[in-house]
PDB file of C-alpha atoms in Angstrom:
ATOM      1  CA  LEU A 268      13.874  34.233 -27.984  1.00 79.00           C
ATOM      2  CA  VAL A 269      15.744  36.111 -25.271  1.00 84.00           C
ATOM      3  CA  VAL A 270      15.016  39.824 -25.718  1.00 82.00           C
ATOM      4  CA  SER A 271      17.006  41.285 -22.814  1.00 86.00           C
ATOM      5  CA  GLU A 272      20.409  41.179 -21.255  1.00 88.00           C
ATOM      6  CA  PRO A 273      20.544  38.662 -18.396  1.00 91.00           C
ATOM      7  CA  SER A 274      20.556  40.076 -14.882  1.00 94.00           C
ATOM      8  CA  LEU A 275      21.461  38.434 -11.582  1.00 93.00           C
ATOM      9  CA  VAL A 276      18.952  38.101  -8.767  1.00 92.00           C
ATOM     10  CA  GLN A 277      21.008  37.949  -5.582  1.00 89.00           C
ATOM     11  CA  PRO A 278      19.749  36.405  -2.339  1.00 88.00           C
ATOM     12  CA  GLY A 279      18.404  39.026   0.038  1.00 88.00           C
ATOM     13  CA  SER A 280      17.407  41.448  -2.733  1.00 91.00           C
ATOM     14  CA  SER A 281      13.813  42.706  -2.868  1.00 91.00           C
ATOM     15  CA  GLU A 282      13.223  40.630  -6.011  1.00 89.00           C
ATOM     16  CA  ALA A 283      14.631  37.522  -4.278  1.00 88.00           C
ATOM     17  CA  GLU A 284      12.324  38.095  -1.309  1.00 88.00           C
ATOM     18  CA  LEU A 285       9.321  38.343  -3.642  1.00 86.00           C
ATOM     19  CA  LEU A 286      10.324  35.108  -5.397  1.00 86.00           C
ATOM     20  CA  GLU A 287      10.817  33.324  -2.072  1.00 85.00           C
ATOM     21  CA  ALA A 288       7.349  34.452  -0.961  1.00 84.00           C
ATOM     22  CA  GLU A 289       5.844  33.076  -4.187  1.00 82.00           C
ATOM     23  CA  TRP A 290       7.850  29.858  -4.559  1.00 79.00           C
ATOM     24  CA  GLY A 291       9.399  29.115  -1.191  1.00 72.00           C
ATOM     25  CA  HIS A 292      13.139  28.858  -0.671  1.00 59.00           C
ATOM     26  CA  ARG A 293      14.916  26.242  -2.774  1.00 70.00           C
ATOM     27  CA  GLY A 294      18.473  27.382  -2.085  1.00 75.00           C
ATOM     28  CA  LEU A 295      19.220  28.013  -5.740  1.00 81.00           C
ATOM     29  CA  TRP A 296      21.127  31.288  -5.731  1.00 83.00           C
ATOM     30  CA  PRO A 297      21.956  33.360  -7.599  1.00 85.00           C
ATOM     31  CA  LEU A 298      19.246  33.290 -10.231  1.00 90.00           C
ATOM     32  CA  VAL A 299      19.540  34.752 -13.705  1.00 92.00           C
ATOM     33  CA  ARG A 300      16.516  36.673 -15.035  1.00 93.00           C
ATOM     34  CA  VAL A 301      15.921  37.118 -18.772  1.00 92.00           C
ATOM     35  CA  SER A 302      12.983  38.522 -20.715  1.00 90.00           C
ATOM     36  CA  THR A 303      11.719  36.185 -23.420  1.00 88.00           C
ATOM     37  CA  LEU A 304       9.261  36.200 -26.288  1.00 82.00           C
ATOM     38  CA  GLU A 305       7.882  32.944 -27.641  1.00 80.00           C
ATOM     39  CA  SER A 306       5.540  32.246 -30.525  1.00 74.00           C
ATOM     40  CA  THR A 307       2.942  29.694 -29.474  1.00 71.00           C
ATOM     41  CA  ARG A 308       0.003  27.885 -31.013  1.00 67.00           C
ATOM     42  CA  ASP A 309      -1.468  26.979 -27.630  1.00 62.00           C
ATOM     43  CA  THR A 310      -5.255  27.037 -27.969  1.00 52.00           C
ATOM     44  CA  THR A 311      -5.716  29.008 -24.759  1.00 57.00           C
ATOM     45  CA  ALA A 312      -3.074  31.640 -25.487  1.00 58.00           C
ATOM     46  CA  ALA A 313      -2.115  31.511 -29.151  1.00 56.00           C
ATOM     47  CA  GLY A 314       0.260  34.211 -30.303  1.00 70.00           C
ATOM     48  CA  LEU A 315       3.232  35.757 -28.591  1.00 75.00           C
ATOM     49  CA  HIS A 316       3.988  34.708 -25.027  1.00 78.00           C
ATOM     50  CA  GLU A 317       6.058  37.226 -23.060  1.00 83.00           C
ATOM     51  CA  ALA A 318       7.701  36.153 -19.809  1.00 88.00           C
ATOM     52  CA  GLU A 319      10.505  36.816 -17.379  1.00 91.00           C
ATOM     53  CA  LEU A 320      12.345  33.512 -16.955  1.00 92.00           C
ATOM     54  CA  TYR A 321      14.350  32.719 -13.842  1.00 91.00           C
ATOM     55  CA  LEU A 322      17.253  30.330 -14.394  1.00 91.00           C
ATOM     56  CA  HIS A 323      19.818  28.790 -12.100  1.00 90.00           C
ATOM     57  CA  VAL A 324      23.219  27.884 -13.537  1.00 89.00           C
ATOM     58  CA  SER A 325      25.141  25.269 -11.583  1.00 88.00           C
ATOM     59  CA  GLU A 326      28.659  26.414 -10.717  1.00 88.00           C
ATOM     60  CA  GLU A 327      29.838  22.786 -10.747  1.00 90.00           C
ATOM     61  CA  THR A 328      28.401  21.657 -14.097  1.00 91.00           C
ATOM     62  CA  GLY A 329      27.569  24.892 -15.921  1.00 89.00           C
ATOM     63  CA  LYS A 330      24.126  23.454 -16.712  1.00 90.00           C
ATOM     64  CA  ALA A 331      21.102  25.739 -16.573  1.00 90.00           C
ATOM     65  CA  GLN A 332      17.705  24.881 -15.185  1.00 91.00           C
ATOM     66  CA  LEU A 333      14.456  26.814 -15.359  1.00 90.00           C
ATOM     67  CA  VAL A 334      13.321  27.651 -11.826  1.00 89.00           C
ATOM     68  CA  GLY A 335      10.218  29.653 -12.730  1.00 88.00           C
ATOM     69  CA  GLU A 336       8.653  32.386 -14.791  1.00 88.00           C
ATOM     70  CA  PHE A 337       6.608  35.515 -14.352  1.00 88.00           C
ATOM     71  CA  THR A 338       3.970  36.704 -16.801  1.00 84.00           C
ATOM     72  CA  ARG A 339       1.581  39.622 -16.488  1.00 77.00           C
ATOM     73  CA  ALA A 340      -1.324  37.323 -17.320  1.00 76.00           C
ATOM     74  CA  GLY A 341      -0.428  34.378 -15.100  1.00 74.00           C
ATOM     75  CA  GLY A 342       1.741  35.783 -12.329  1.00 81.00           C
ATOM     76  CA  TYR A 343       4.535  33.647 -10.892  1.00 82.00           C
ATOM     77  CA  ILE A 344       4.798  30.028 -11.964  1.00 83.00           C
ATOM     78  CA  GLU A 345       7.301  27.701 -10.319  1.00 83.00           C
ATOM     79  CA  CYS A 346       9.002  25.084 -12.496  1.00 82.00           C
ATOM     80  CA  ASP A 347      10.548  21.885 -11.209  1.00 81.00           C
ATOM     81  CA  ASP A 348      14.001  21.005 -12.523  1.00 72.00           C
ATOM     82  CA  ASN A 349      13.482  21.842 -16.192  1.00 86.00           C
ATOM     83  CA  ALA A 350      16.818  21.622 -17.997  1.00 90.00           C
ATOM     84  CA  VAL A 351      17.491  24.530 -20.350  1.00 88.00           C
ATOM     85  CA  GLU A 352      19.723  24.604 -23.408  1.00 87.00           C
ATOM     86  CA  VAL A 353      21.097  28.007 -24.319  1.00 84.00           C
ATOM     87  CA  TRP A 354      21.806  28.409 -28.014  1.00 84.00           C
ATOM     88  CA  ARG A 355      23.832  31.291 -29.330  1.00 82.00           C
ATOM     89  CA  ALA A 356      24.318  32.553 -32.861  1.00 82.00           C
ATOM     90  CA  PRO A 357      27.848  32.260 -34.284  1.00 87.00           C
ATOM     91  CA  PRO A 358      30.136  35.303 -33.843  1.00 88.00           C
ATOM     92  CA  ALA A 359      29.842  36.246 -37.535  1.00 85.00           C
ATOM     93  CA  VAL A 360      26.074  36.632 -37.115  1.00 81.00           C
ATOM     94  CA  ARG A 361      26.269  38.361 -33.715  1.00 81.00           C
ATOM     95  CA  ASN A 362      28.862  40.905 -34.895  1.00 86.00           C
ATOM     96  CA  GLY A 363      26.521  42.357 -37.511  1.00 82.00           C
ATOM     97  CA  PHE A 364      23.374  42.071 -35.422  1.00 81.00           C
ATOM     98  CA  ARG A 365      21.294  45.250 -35.211  1.00 83.00           C
ATOM     99  CA  LEU A 366      19.407  45.643 -31.934  1.00 81.00           C
ATOM    100  CA  ASP A 367      17.424  48.566 -33.355  1.00 87.00           C
ATOM    101  CA  ILE A 368      16.057  46.389 -36.170  1.00 85.00           C
ATOM    102  CA  MET A 369      15.245  43.581 -33.732  1.00 80.00           C
ATOM    103  CA  ALA A 370      13.355  46.031 -31.501  1.00 82.00           C
ATOM    104  CA  GLU A 371      11.405  47.361 -34.496  1.00 86.00           C
ATOM    105  CA  VAL A 372      10.457  43.848 -35.643  1.00 82.00           C
ATOM    106  CA  LEU A 373       9.340  42.899 -32.126  1.00 78.00           C
ATOM    107  CA  ARG A 374       7.202  46.062 -31.859  1.00 81.00           C
ATOM    108  CA  GLU A 375       5.549  45.265 -35.199  1.00 81.00           C
ATOM    109  CA  MET A 376       4.937  41.650 -34.193  1.00 75.00           C
ATOM    110  CA  CYS A 377       3.340  42.690 -30.906  1.00 74.00           C
ATOM    111  CA  ALA A 378       1.234  45.377 -32.602  1.00 73.00           C
ATOM    112  CA  SER A 379      -0.095  42.991 -35.242  1.00 69.00           C
ATOM    113  CA  MET A 380      -0.708  40.164 -32.767  1.00 64.00           C
ATOM    114  CA  THR A 381      -4.201  41.325 -31.784  1.00 54.00           C
ATOM    115  CA  SER A 382      -5.462  41.627 -35.348  1.00 50.00           C
ATOM    116  CA  TRP A 383      -3.777  38.329 -36.280  1.00 49.00           C
ATOM    117  CA  SER A 384      -5.436  36.531 -33.351  1.00 50.00           C
ATOM    118  CA  LEU A 385      -8.870  37.947 -34.187  1.00 50.00           C
ATOM    119  CA  THR A 386      -8.492  37.048 -37.871  1.00 52.00           C
ATOM    120  CA  THR A 387      -7.398  33.516 -37.014  1.00 52.00           C
ATOM    121  CA  ALA A 388     -10.333  33.083 -34.626  1.00 51.00           C
ATOM    122  CA  ALA A 389     -12.787  34.371 -37.237  1.00 51.00           C
ATOM    123  CA  ARG A 390     -11.427  31.934 -39.837  1.00 53.00           C
ATOM    124  CA  ALA A 391     -11.760  29.050 -37.398  1.00 52.00           C
ATOM    125  CA  VAL A 392     -15.402  29.922 -36.701  1.00 48.00           C
ATOM    126  CA  LEU A 393     -16.327  30.475 -40.352  1.00 51.00           C
ATOM    127  CA  ARG A 394     -14.656  27.361 -41.772  1.00 50.00           C
ATOM    128  CA  SER A 395     -16.627  24.151 -41.745  1.00 47.00           C
ATOM    129  CA  ALA A 396     -15.085  21.201 -39.934  1.00 47.00           C
ATOM    130  CA  GLU A 397     -16.614  18.823 -42.504  1.00 48.00           C
ATOM    131  CA  PRO A 398     -14.638  17.875 -45.620  1.00 49.00           C
ATOM    132  CA  ALA A 399     -15.843  19.371 -48.894  1.00 47.00           C
ATOM    133  CA  ALA A 400     -18.129  17.068 -50.921  1.00 50.00           C
ATOM    134  CA  ASP A 401     -16.046  17.416 -54.097  1.00 48.00           C
ATOM    135  CA  ARG A 402     -12.840  16.048 -52.560  1.00 45.00           C
TER     136      ARG A 402
END
């Protein structure tokens, strides 16, 4: 889920210089940066995954590719030629969309994530992996 307006990262900007230092120069400019939130069941990081994604959109084809991402937990991660599909809600849905409600829901999800993760971990530890005898 994209949770921010896209912003351009122009070559020569301080952000571009930081990305070049992390990933090396690939000649893919400009980049588009968006903040995202993803629900994941990954065993190492179950819950909500927040990241800044860096995309390049080809001027010739209009196709987007994921160049890399930044997370507070993992730092900068370079991605190699991952095609991205951008889906957009129909105009009828977008016209009535309330950003304030979305922000409130996201805050509540993030706030409850810690207790949800601890509860899920406790259930996993307390449940037996063996099937019940009466089944």
